[in-house]
C-alpha cells in the first residue's frame, strides 16, 4: 500500500510538472507525445531532452554549447544566421520567417526622428522577441556604425573623428572613449558596433581619410586600444584570436575595418585599387589587424577595395589563409554594405557568382540590407548543388555563434532599459571636450619678428568669422545623424566653437559674429577688435562623396581668410577631415590651428585658444604644400618638402591670468 501510494504521488507530481512545463516545452518545440505514453514518461522524456539541450545551459563550456546548437540546425537556420538585414525590413514576421541572424542600422536609419533611447530599446527588443520565438531561439545581433560616438542617435556624444584622435598620441584616451561610446550604444539596446576603422590612410584625397587615425601604421596600432574600451580588456592575452566581450551590459562587440588596404588606393579613390607588394601590404596596412586580433576583436569587416586588382570580398588568400588561418582569428568576418554585389562590374551583374566567390573567400556574415530573400535563395541553391560545401557554412555559423555566446546574447538577449541615462551624459561630454583640446594641432603661432599670438586674451572686443564658427553639423562631419552628415545647429545637442568662445571670454567682453564680413565692415571696425578668430573648413561628407583631388579650402573660406586677416590680427581655425591646401594663406595668418572634425563639444577648441589648457597635439599626417606632392607619407624621400612634417605641433603652456 505504501509503495502504491508513493507511486500515485509521483504520478501526480509528474502530471503537475507536465502542466507547469508545457509552455516551456512548447517554446522549445518539444510537444510531440506518443499515443500510449503516460504523464510520468512524458515528463521524463522531455526533461531528458532539456538536459541534452546544452546550448541553453550557461554552465557548459563554450565549444560544447556551440557544437550542440550547430548540430541541431537546419540549412535554413544556418543561412539565416549568415544574413544581416536593414532595420527597416526587420519586422517580427521577417525575422522569424527567414530566421535572420543579424540586423543593422545604416547611416541615418532610425526608428523615428530624434528617437529617445527608449524607442531604440523597444525596437531592438521587438526584433529579439521574434528571434527568440523561433524553433531554436537563437538571438539576433544588432549592429550600428559608431565611428565617432553613437552618431545615428539624437543627443548622443559625438567625439572627434579618428584623424584628430591620432594627433593626441594617447591610446589610453582612445580606450576611455571606446568605453564611453559602448555605454551610449548599450543605452539604446544595441550590442554591436561597426568600429573602429583601423585603415592606414596614405592619401588624404580619400573621402574616408578622417576615419583613419594616421598615415603611420604604428600610430594606428597604438590606437587600437579603443577596441579594449568597446569590448573590455581581454583577461588572457595568450588566447589571441578568440573574440572577447566583457560580461554584463556595459560593453559591445567591436568590428575592425576595412580589411585590408582600404587606405592605400591609387589617388585615394574610395573603393579603388591598392597597388602594393605583399611585403608593403603587410608592413603598412596589416599591422593594426595584428593588434586587433590580439585584443580579442569580435568581428572584422572586409573592404570594398581591391588589392592588385582582386576584390577583397573575393580574396581567399587574405581573408581565409591569412586572417583566419595564419592569425588564428576566431570571430566572424562580415561583408560591407552590399559588398558581395560589388564583386562584379556592374554591381549585382552575376549575383550567384558573387555569393560563391564571397562565401568561399571566407566571409561569414553578409550585409544584405534589402536583397535578403535573393541571397538566402541563391546561397541555399549553391549549397544544395555542391558548389559551396557544408563545411564552409558550418565554419561561418560556428564563428557567428561563438561571438553571440561570448557576448552573452543567449543568456541575456534583451536590452537593459536602465542604461538610458548613459546617452549624452555630462561625463561623456567632458571626455569628448578633453579629446578635442588634445587633438588640436598648433601649426603657426605668430608672424616672424612678432611674439606668439596664442593664448588669446579673454577681454577686449573679438571678431569671430567664417562658415564653421557657428555650425555644429560642420564641426561633427559625416556619420552624424545621417550618413553624409548635415550642416546647421538643429540636428543634435552640442556646443559650437562660437558658443565656446562666448563662454571662455571675460564677462562683458564684446564678441561679434559675422560669417563673411565685407571690406567696408572690416575697414570701419579694424581699430575696434583686438583680434579675430576665423573658422573655416570642409562641409560634411562620407565615403565616395568626400573623394577630392584638389583639397582646397571651399569657398568662401579663402576670401574670408584674406579679408579678415588682412585687416585684423587673426587666428585661423581649420575644421576639416584632412590637411588642406593652406600655403597661399600662411603668411597673412598670425596663428593657424588644425581642429579636424571635433564633434559636439566645441568648447574644447576655446579651452586651448584662450590658454585654459596648452596645445599638445602632434600631426598624425604629413601636411603637404600642393596636391601634386601626393601621396606624401612619413619616411618618403620627398617629405623634406612638406609644409608641416608628420609629428609637427607647437606646444604651449596654459596661460597665467
XYZ file of C-alpha atoms in Angstrom:
657
model
C 0.000 0.000 0.000
C 2.773 2.362 0.898
C 4.513 1.697 -2.424
C 1.280 2.201 -4.367
C 0.595 5.449 -2.560
C 4.109 6.574 -3.281
C 3.673 5.711 -6.957
C 0.382 7.654 -7.147
C 2.145 10.580 -5.509
C 4.938 10.510 -8.066
C 2.393 10.263 -10.872
C 0.518 13.268 -9.543
C 3.723 15.253 -9.294
C 4.621 14.263 -12.838
C 1.230 15.412 -14.150
C 1.592 18.711 -12.307
C 5.094 19.118 -13.663
C 3.837 18.399 -17.165
C 1.235 21.128 -16.868
C 3.766 23.604 -15.497
C 6.369 22.745 -18.110
C 4.026 22.811 -21.089
C 4.646 26.473 -22.059
C 8.387 25.955 -21.813
C 8.252 22.739 -23.812
C 6.175 24.449 -26.480
C 8.789 27.195 -26.723
C 11.479 24.574 -27.225
C 9.473 22.693 -29.802
C 9.196 19.540 -27.671
C 5.450 18.839 -27.614
C 5.172 15.605 -29.609
C 3.566 12.955 -27.367
C 3.347 9.249 -28.195
C -0.192 7.911 -28.101
C 0.446 5.454 -25.268
C 2.945 7.494 -23.226
C 1.945 8.115 -19.649
C 2.454 11.508 -17.937
C 5.474 10.325 -15.978
C 7.265 9.078 -19.091
C 6.184 12.206 -20.958
C 7.824 14.488 -18.403
C 10.901 12.290 -18.011
C 11.479 12.149 -21.752
C 11.207 15.901 -22.108
C 13.332 16.596 -19.059
C 15.953 14.383 -20.643
C 15.619 16.388 -23.858
C 16.035 19.657 -21.948
C 19.095 18.213 -20.262
C 20.529 17.405 -23.670
C 19.983 20.975 -24.956
C 23.343 22.009 -23.702
C 23.494 25.203 -25.723
C 20.900 26.691 -23.382
C 22.997 25.919 -20.310
C 25.384 28.795 -19.399
C 27.437 26.457 -17.201
C 28.513 24.384 -20.187
C 31.857 25.094 -21.911
C 31.675 27.446 -24.878
C 32.573 24.863 -27.508
C 30.082 22.386 -26.047
C 27.300 24.937 -26.429
C 28.367 25.797 -29.981
C 28.652 22.140 -31.047
C 25.304 21.279 -29.507
C 23.453 24.120 -31.234
C 25.198 23.719 -34.573
C 24.288 20.054 -34.610
C 20.596 20.904 -34.243
C 20.438 23.487 -37.024
C 18.913 23.037 -40.453
C 20.453 24.584 -43.561
C 17.783 27.321 -43.477
C 18.669 28.180 -39.894
C 22.362 28.299 -40.723
C 21.921 30.566 -43.728
C 19.632 32.770 -41.661
C 22.471 33.268 -39.189
C 24.710 34.408 -42.055
C 22.202 37.083 -43.101
C 22.247 40.672 -41.861
C 19.323 42.836 -42.990
C 18.426 46.509 -42.648
C 16.358 47.668 -39.682
C 13.505 48.941 -41.841
C 12.960 45.408 -43.196
C 13.341 43.576 -39.894
C 9.721 43.118 -38.928
C 8.861 40.352 -36.488
C 7.444 38.281 -39.357
C 10.591 38.642 -41.465
C 12.946 37.868 -38.579
C 11.048 34.718 -37.631
C 10.223 33.528 -41.148
C 13.752 33.890 -42.542
C 15.478 33.022 -39.246
C 17.521 36.218 -39.545
C 20.750 36.232 -37.559
C 21.566 39.936 -37.575
C 20.058 43.365 -38.149
C 21.774 46.696 -38.772
C 21.057 50.383 -38.955
C 22.606 52.017 -41.993
C 23.737 55.624 -41.665
C 20.678 57.633 -40.638
C 18.403 54.597 -40.254
C 16.466 55.217 -37.035
C 13.155 54.101 -35.502
C 11.899 57.711 -35.647
C 13.353 61.186 -36.000
C 15.005 62.298 -32.754
C 14.082 58.948 -31.206
C 14.976 58.682 -27.492
C 16.867 55.645 -26.131
C 13.621 54.032 -25.009
C 12.348 53.906 -28.597
C 15.542 52.204 -29.743
C 15.340 49.664 -26.915
C 11.727 48.870 -27.729
C 12.605 48.356 -31.406
C 15.595 46.098 -30.717
C 13.717 44.056 -28.125
C 10.824 43.581 -30.547
C 13.180 42.041 -33.089
C 14.750 39.935 -30.355
C 11.395 38.590 -29.227
C 10.747 37.431 -32.782
C 14.119 35.682 -32.932
C 13.660 34.039 -29.546
C 10.266 32.652 -30.608
C 11.797 30.546 -33.376
C 12.413 26.807 -33.017
C 15.920 27.130 -31.561
C 15.626 30.633 -30.102
C 18.877 31.990 -31.496
C 19.127 35.726 -30.674
C 19.806 38.340 -33.323
C 22.835 40.587 -33.059
C 22.041 44.227 -33.878
C 24.881 46.291 -35.341
C 25.341 50.008 -35.970
C 28.037 52.417 -37.088
C 29.564 54.269 -34.151
C 32.706 55.637 -35.762
C 32.996 58.738 -33.554
C 30.301 58.217 -30.991
C 26.778 56.857 -31.362
C 26.361 59.097 -34.377
C 22.944 57.972 -35.597
C 21.278 58.833 -32.323
C 19.852 62.192 -31.308
C 21.699 63.856 -28.417
C 24.495 61.291 -28.332
C 28.006 62.499 -27.522
C 29.978 62.983 -30.751
C 33.739 62.636 -30.301
C 36.465 63.893 -32.644
C 36.862 61.742 -35.723
C 39.845 59.384 -35.722
C 42.117 61.740 -37.663
C 42.000 64.047 -34.650
C 42.334 61.295 -32.055
C 45.516 60.152 -33.771
C 47.014 63.577 -33.055
C 46.608 63.025 -29.319
C 49.028 60.054 -29.353
C 47.102 58.778 -26.311
C 45.949 55.144 -26.556
C 44.514 55.347 -23.053
C 42.309 58.262 -24.131
C 41.119 56.136 -27.056
C 40.317 53.301 -24.649
C 38.261 55.623 -22.427
C 36.398 56.935 -25.461
C 35.622 53.385 -26.580
C 34.186 52.589 -23.140
C 32.018 55.718 -23.188
C 30.719 55.015 -26.690
C 29.943 51.427 -25.689
C 27.750 52.680 -22.851
C 25.883 55.092 -25.121
C 25.312 52.348 -27.680
C 24.114 49.949 -24.989
C 21.769 52.695 -23.770
C 19.818 52.157 -26.981
C 19.799 48.366 -26.635
C 22.436 47.703 -29.291
C 25.303 45.258 -28.551
C 27.494 45.543 -31.676
C 29.324 48.430 -33.401
C 30.980 48.678 -36.805
C 34.037 50.340 -35.319
C 36.900 51.063 -35.154
C 38.162 51.880 -38.610
C 41.834 50.889 -38.499
C 42.650 51.972 -42.030
C 46.080 53.459 -42.626
C 45.193 56.405 -44.881
C 48.119 57.056 -47.209
C 46.432 59.689 -49.366
C 44.213 62.482 -47.979
C 42.303 62.662 -51.249
C 40.386 59.632 -49.936
C 36.910 60.561 -48.720
C 37.261 58.342 -45.646
C 40.645 59.643 -44.537
C 39.161 61.219 -41.401
C 38.147 57.731 -40.275
C 41.852 56.810 -40.105
C 43.955 57.564 -37.035
C 47.105 58.170 -39.064
C 49.215 57.545 -42.140
C 51.665 55.767 -39.815
C 50.772 52.124 -39.071
C 52.418 52.328 -35.655
C 50.118 55.143 -34.550
C 47.098 53.205 -35.801
C 48.308 50.087 -33.989
C 48.567 52.016 -30.744
C 45.091 53.478 -31.113
C 43.515 50.029 -31.441
C 43.312 50.433 -27.663
C 39.827 51.742 -28.435
C 38.823 48.089 -29.005
C 39.553 47.343 -25.354
C 37.271 50.257 -24.476
C 34.456 48.914 -26.624
C 34.749 45.287 -25.545
C 36.586 45.366 -22.221
C 40.169 44.336 -21.545
C 40.826 40.756 -22.629
C 41.810 38.814 -19.493
C 44.169 36.369 -21.191
C 46.316 37.834 -23.959
C 47.766 34.388 -24.656
C 44.425 33.384 -26.156
C 44.851 35.804 -29.046
C 42.318 35.434 -31.813
C 39.368 34.451 -29.676
C 36.632 37.129 -29.582
C 36.079 38.738 -26.210
C 33.330 40.918 -24.762
C 33.266 41.570 -21.022
C 30.279 40.167 -19.098
C 27.342 42.457 -18.438
C 25.628 45.185 -20.443
C 28.331 47.865 -20.461
C 30.397 46.708 -23.438
C 29.781 45.953 -27.096
C 31.269 43.685 -29.731
C 33.652 45.653 -31.960
C 34.494 45.417 -35.669
C 37.899 46.273 -37.139
C 37.506 47.620 -40.658
C 38.072 47.670 -43.601
C 40.214 44.629 -44.220
C 42.708 45.306 -45.753
C 44.453 48.149 -47.603
C 41.448 50.453 -47.965
C 43.620 53.462 -47.132
C 46.145 52.769 -49.880
C 44.114 53.051 -53.072
C 45.546 54.907 -56.070
C 44.886 58.648 -55.693
C 42.735 57.878 -52.653
C 39.790 56.732 -54.750
C 37.177 55.229 -52.443
C 36.633 51.512 -53.097
C 39.564 51.689 -55.508
C 42.634 49.533 -56.121
C 45.600 49.315 -53.762
C 48.725 48.580 -55.768
C 51.286 47.169 -53.373
C 53.616 44.232 -52.927
C 52.715 41.631 -50.325
C 55.582 42.954 -48.196
C 54.247 46.514 -48.346
C 50.690 45.381 -47.605
C 51.946 43.511 -44.548
C 54.195 46.376 -43.393
C 51.755 49.266 -43.861
C 48.152 48.092 -43.798
C 48.155 44.821 -41.862
C 49.761 45.822 -38.506
C 46.569 47.264 -36.951
C 44.819 43.945 -37.563
C 47.541 42.085 -35.682
C 46.804 44.236 -32.647
C 43.055 43.996 -33.119
C 43.211 40.197 -33.090
C 45.437 40.250 -30.000
C 42.868 42.493 -28.259
C 40.132 39.955 -28.947
C 38.192 41.911 -31.546
C 34.925 40.112 -32.231
C 34.489 40.814 -35.935
C 36.370 42.089 -38.973
C 34.705 43.868 -41.903
C 36.049 43.317 -45.409
C 36.901 46.320 -47.584
C 35.163 47.319 -50.800
C 38.620 47.971 -52.261
C 40.879 45.674 -54.262
C 44.472 44.565 -53.828
C 46.361 44.477 -57.114
C 43.076 44.136 -58.988
C 41.495 41.429 -56.813
C 38.390 42.449 -54.868
C 38.931 41.978 -51.143
C 35.449 40.456 -50.852
C 36.684 37.634 -53.106
C 40.229 37.286 -51.746
C 40.527 33.810 -50.205
C 44.253 34.216 -49.596
C 43.921 37.291 -47.365
C 40.561 36.529 -45.759
C 40.907 32.808 -45.039
C 44.555 31.846 -45.421
C 45.964 34.899 -43.665
C 43.346 36.270 -41.263
C 41.597 33.066 -40.254
C 44.408 30.545 -40.517
C 47.683 32.398 -40.026
C 46.477 34.991 -37.498
C 44.033 32.465 -35.977
C 41.192 34.976 -35.851
C 38.175 33.109 -34.479
C 35.494 35.780 -34.551
C 33.356 36.269 -37.646
C 34.112 38.133 -40.847
C 31.379 40.403 -42.168
C 30.939 41.952 -45.588
C 30.488 45.668 -46.098
C 27.131 47.121 -47.190
C 26.103 45.136 -50.307
C 29.747 44.122 -50.535
C 29.109 40.923 -52.467
C 27.150 42.812 -55.116
C 30.221 44.915 -55.867
C 32.451 41.975 -56.692
C 31.132 42.240 -60.254
C 31.008 45.221 -62.600
C 28.346 46.471 -62.792
C 27.133 45.714 -59.286
C 24.903 42.655 -58.931
C 25.569 41.609 -62.533
C 26.022 37.938 -61.563
C 24.806 37.509 -58.003
C 25.259 33.739 -57.898
C 28.909 34.211 -58.826
C 29.305 36.996 -56.260
C 27.880 34.845 -53.476
C 30.055 31.921 -54.494
C 33.247 33.999 -54.533
C 32.478 35.867 -51.310
C 31.444 32.890 -49.202
C 34.283 30.708 -50.481
C 36.714 33.564 -49.788
C 35.741 33.262 -46.129
C 33.032 35.863 -45.465
C 30.791 34.589 -42.672
C 28.021 37.168 -42.321
C 26.728 39.077 -45.325
C 25.356 42.595 -45.109
C 22.342 42.353 -47.430
C 20.146 45.235 -46.309
C 17.459 44.739 -48.929
C 18.004 41.679 -51.149
C 17.978 39.150 -48.338
C 15.441 36.781 -49.939
C 17.520 36.572 -53.108
C 20.675 35.972 -51.062
C 19.050 33.245 -48.989
C 17.599 31.502 -52.053
C 20.835 31.693 -54.031
C 23.098 30.567 -51.186
C 20.725 27.667 -50.481
C 20.973 26.630 -54.125
C 24.790 26.851 -54.108
C 24.976 24.611 -51.044
C 22.466 22.066 -52.293
C 24.182 21.705 -55.666
C 27.569 21.247 -54.010
C 29.176 24.496 -55.198
C 29.666 25.645 -51.606
C 30.448 22.815 -49.175
C 28.545 22.472 -45.918
C 31.889 22.702 -44.105
C 32.192 26.336 -45.233
C 28.678 27.093 -43.981
C 29.412 25.399 -40.675
C 32.622 27.404 -40.256
C 30.707 30.637 -40.809
C 27.894 29.748 -38.405
C 30.289 28.414 -35.764
C 32.073 31.783 -35.772
C 28.835 33.747 -35.548
C 27.592 31.601 -32.678
C 30.949 31.936 -30.909
C 30.585 35.722 -30.884
C 26.958 35.571 -29.766
C 27.726 33.175 -26.926
C 30.830 35.114 -25.899
C 28.978 38.400 -25.624
C 26.229 36.792 -23.542
C 23.384 37.180 -26.029
C 21.997 33.706 -25.386
C 21.834 34.213 -21.648
C 20.749 37.874 -21.690
C 19.165 38.521 -25.099
C 17.143 41.596 -24.194
C 18.307 45.191 -23.795
C 18.773 46.789 -20.397
C 16.408 49.779 -20.351
C 18.057 51.151 -17.189
C 21.045 52.409 -19.198
C 19.067 55.150 -20.988
C 20.723 57.849 -18.895
C 24.150 56.976 -20.318
C 23.329 58.614 -23.655
C 24.962 62.029 -23.943
C 25.672 62.268 -20.232
C 27.923 65.019 -18.924
C 30.843 62.729 -18.090
C 30.991 61.645 -21.720
C 30.741 65.217 -22.971
C 33.578 66.193 -20.636
C 35.647 63.342 -22.069
C 34.866 64.472 -25.618
C 35.886 68.025 -24.693
C 39.177 66.679 -23.334
C 39.705 64.775 -26.585
C 39.062 67.938 -28.612
C 41.672 70.030 -26.844
C 44.259 67.220 -27.001
C 43.614 66.663 -30.721
C 44.159 70.283 -31.817
C 47.469 70.934 -33.559
C 49.008 74.407 -33.490
C 50.748 74.905 -36.828
C 51.727 78.576 -36.552
C 51.853 80.953 -33.595
C 52.901 84.469 -34.531
C 54.476 86.141 -37.532
C 58.249 86.425 -37.903
C 59.617 89.100 -35.579
C 56.426 89.194 -33.519
C 55.600 87.392 -30.296
C 53.244 84.418 -30.042
C 49.604 85.210 -30.715
C 48.231 82.373 -28.602
C 46.904 82.074 -26.000
C 44.359 84.801 -26.672
C 43.414 87.412 -24.077
C 39.942 86.998 -22.597
C 38.999 90.662 -22.703
C 38.637 93.286 -25.412
C 36.353 93.122 -28.450
C 36.601 89.912 -30.519
C 35.502 89.319 -34.100
C 34.504 85.744 -34.936
C 34.078 84.975 -38.639
C 33.780 82.044 -41.014
C 31.201 79.465 -42.065
C 32.250 76.894 -39.458
C 32.289 79.089 -36.358
C 28.619 78.547 -35.561
C 27.781 75.268 -37.289
C 27.512 72.163 -35.152
C 26.901 69.888 -38.113
C 30.015 71.019 -39.937
C 32.225 70.545 -36.905
C 30.877 66.998 -36.455
C 31.283 65.988 -40.105
C 29.978 62.828 -41.756
C 28.427 59.869 -39.924
C 26.457 62.243 -37.690
C 22.666 61.772 -37.537
C 22.778 60.898 -41.247
C 25.326 59.019 -43.345
C 26.695 62.129 -45.050
C 26.229 64.427 -42.068
C 24.368 67.741 -42.058
C 25.113 71.418 -41.670
C 23.376 73.625 -39.130
C 22.665 73.658 -35.417
C 19.327 71.866 -35.230
C 20.463 68.274 -35.765
C 21.550 67.270 -32.260
C 22.784 68.628 -28.931
C 26.200 70.230 -28.586
C 28.320 73.358 -28.349
C 29.624 75.237 -31.377
C 33.041 76.869 -31.454
C 31.331 80.279 -31.268
C 29.454 79.120 -28.171
C 32.783 78.103 -26.689
C 34.340 81.487 -27.404
C 31.447 83.294 -25.756
C 31.766 81.119 -22.665
C 35.551 81.490 -22.481
C 35.928 85.277 -22.561
C 35.636 87.521 -19.540
C 32.196 88.855 -18.578
C 31.316 91.934 -20.580
C 33.669 91.097 -23.461
C 32.196 92.079 -26.800
C 32.044 89.042 -29.124
C 30.789 89.910 -32.605
C 29.985 87.161 -35.088
C 29.918 87.900 -38.813
C 30.103 84.860 -41.067
C 31.552 86.701 -44.057
C 32.286 90.347 -43.173
C 32.733 92.669 -46.136
C 35.592 95.093 -46.705
C 33.603 98.110 -45.512
C 32.784 96.473 -42.166
C 36.386 95.456 -41.633
C 37.713 98.921 -42.523
C 35.298 100.637 -40.153
C 35.984 98.267 -37.246
C 39.650 97.358 -37.556
C 40.546 99.504 -34.560
C 37.647 98.137 -32.542
C 38.754 94.487 -32.477
C 41.860 93.325 -30.694
C 41.917 90.186 -32.808
C 39.753 87.925 -34.943
C 39.034 84.194 -34.879
C 38.319 82.826 -38.356
C 36.798 79.343 -38.514
C 36.555 77.783 -41.981
C 36.725 74.300 -43.446
C 35.077 71.467 -45.329
C 31.354 70.662 -45.454
C 30.254 67.282 -44.052
C 30.793 64.240 -46.277
C 31.306 60.490 -46.127
C 32.906 57.851 -48.317
C 32.953 58.471 -52.096
C 31.217 61.839 -51.718
C 34.343 63.026 -49.919
C 36.849 61.985 -52.586
C 38.639 65.189 -53.580
C 41.524 65.671 -55.991
C 42.265 69.346 -55.234
C 41.858 69.621 -51.435
C 41.422 73.387 -51.437
C 39.522 75.205 -48.707
C 35.943 75.533 -50.015
C 34.630 78.997 -50.864
C 34.123 81.472 -49.359
C 36.772 80.352 -46.859
C 39.820 81.686 -48.748
C 38.246 85.133 -49.192
C 37.231 85.286 -45.529
C 40.817 84.485 -44.501
C 42.319 87.093 -46.839
C 39.836 89.818 -45.951
C 39.745 89.376 -42.177
C 43.395 88.515 -41.641
C 44.447 91.297 -43.984
C 42.704 93.832 -41.741
C 42.870 92.392 -38.201
C 45.312 90.252 -36.299
C 43.854 86.747 -36.651
C 43.950 83.089 -35.734
C 42.530 80.683 -38.318
C 40.899 77.504 -37.062
C 40.603 74.922 -39.843
C 37.771 72.386 -39.469
C 38.469 69.510 -41.851
C 38.819 65.772 -42.163
C 42.374 66.032 -43.540
C 45.113 68.523 -44.373
C 44.058 71.064 -46.983
C 45.997 73.493 -49.175
C 46.874 76.365 -46.815
C 50.278 77.564 -48.042
C 48.806 80.531 -50.004
C 47.413 81.930 -46.729
C 50.121 81.114 -44.215
C 51.923 84.450 -44.494
C 48.814 86.555 -43.865
C 47.702 84.401 -40.919
C 49.058 85.160 -37.440
C 48.186 81.755 -35.961
C 46.897 78.554 -37.543
C 45.152 75.684 -35.752
C 44.155 72.333 -37.249
C 40.937 71.431 -35.410
C 39.998 68.443 -37.623
C 36.353 67.409 -37.015
C 35.966 67.971 -33.275
C 32.383 66.766 -32.748
C 29.722 68.171 -30.474
C 31.980 69.682 -27.820
C 33.229 72.875 -29.480
C 34.206 74.348 -26.137
C 37.305 72.151 -26.289
C 38.593 74.490 -29.019
C 38.159 77.631 -26.934
C 39.738 75.859 -23.946
C 43.041 75.859 -25.805
C 42.722 79.090 -27.797
C 42.351 81.051 -24.578
C 45.006 79.189 -22.655
C 42.978 77.292 -20.075
C 44.972 74.361 -21.447
C 48.070 74.233 -23.608
C 48.393 72.866 -27.125
C 49.842 69.335 -27.137
C 48.621 67.719 -30.394
C 51.060 66.377 -32.982
C 50.243 65.829 -36.652
C 49.141 62.289 -37.415
C 49.507 63.133 -41.098
C 52.114 64.874 -43.218
C 50.832 68.298 -44.286
C 51.636 68.782 -47.964
C 52.192 72.060 -49.793
C 50.460 71.015 -53.002
C 48.342 68.055 -54.091
C 50.971 67.474 -56.774
C 53.156 66.065 -53.980
C 50.641 63.366 -53.046
C 50.893 60.705 -51.879
C 53.307 62.001 -49.221
C 53.867 59.978 -46.075
C 56.357 59.874 -43.251
C 59.558 58.211 -44.430
C 59.124 59.175 -48.082
C 62.155 60.883 -49.632
C 60.173 63.939 -50.746
C 58.715 64.508 -47.257
C 61.514 67.022 -46.678
C 59.465 69.434 -48.777
C 56.309 69.090 -46.660
C 54.718 72.284 -45.383
C 54.456 70.734 -41.909
C 56.086 67.334 -41.307
C 54.492 64.326 -39.670
C 54.629 64.749 -35.900
C 54.817 68.547 -36.054
C 52.907 70.588 -33.494
C 53.811 73.687 -31.498
C 53.294 73.179 -27.785
C 52.140 75.934 -25.466
C 51.687 76.246 -21.737
C 48.422 77.210 -20.037
C 48.036 80.954 -19.599
C 48.523 82.622 -16.236
C 45.986 85.421 -15.972
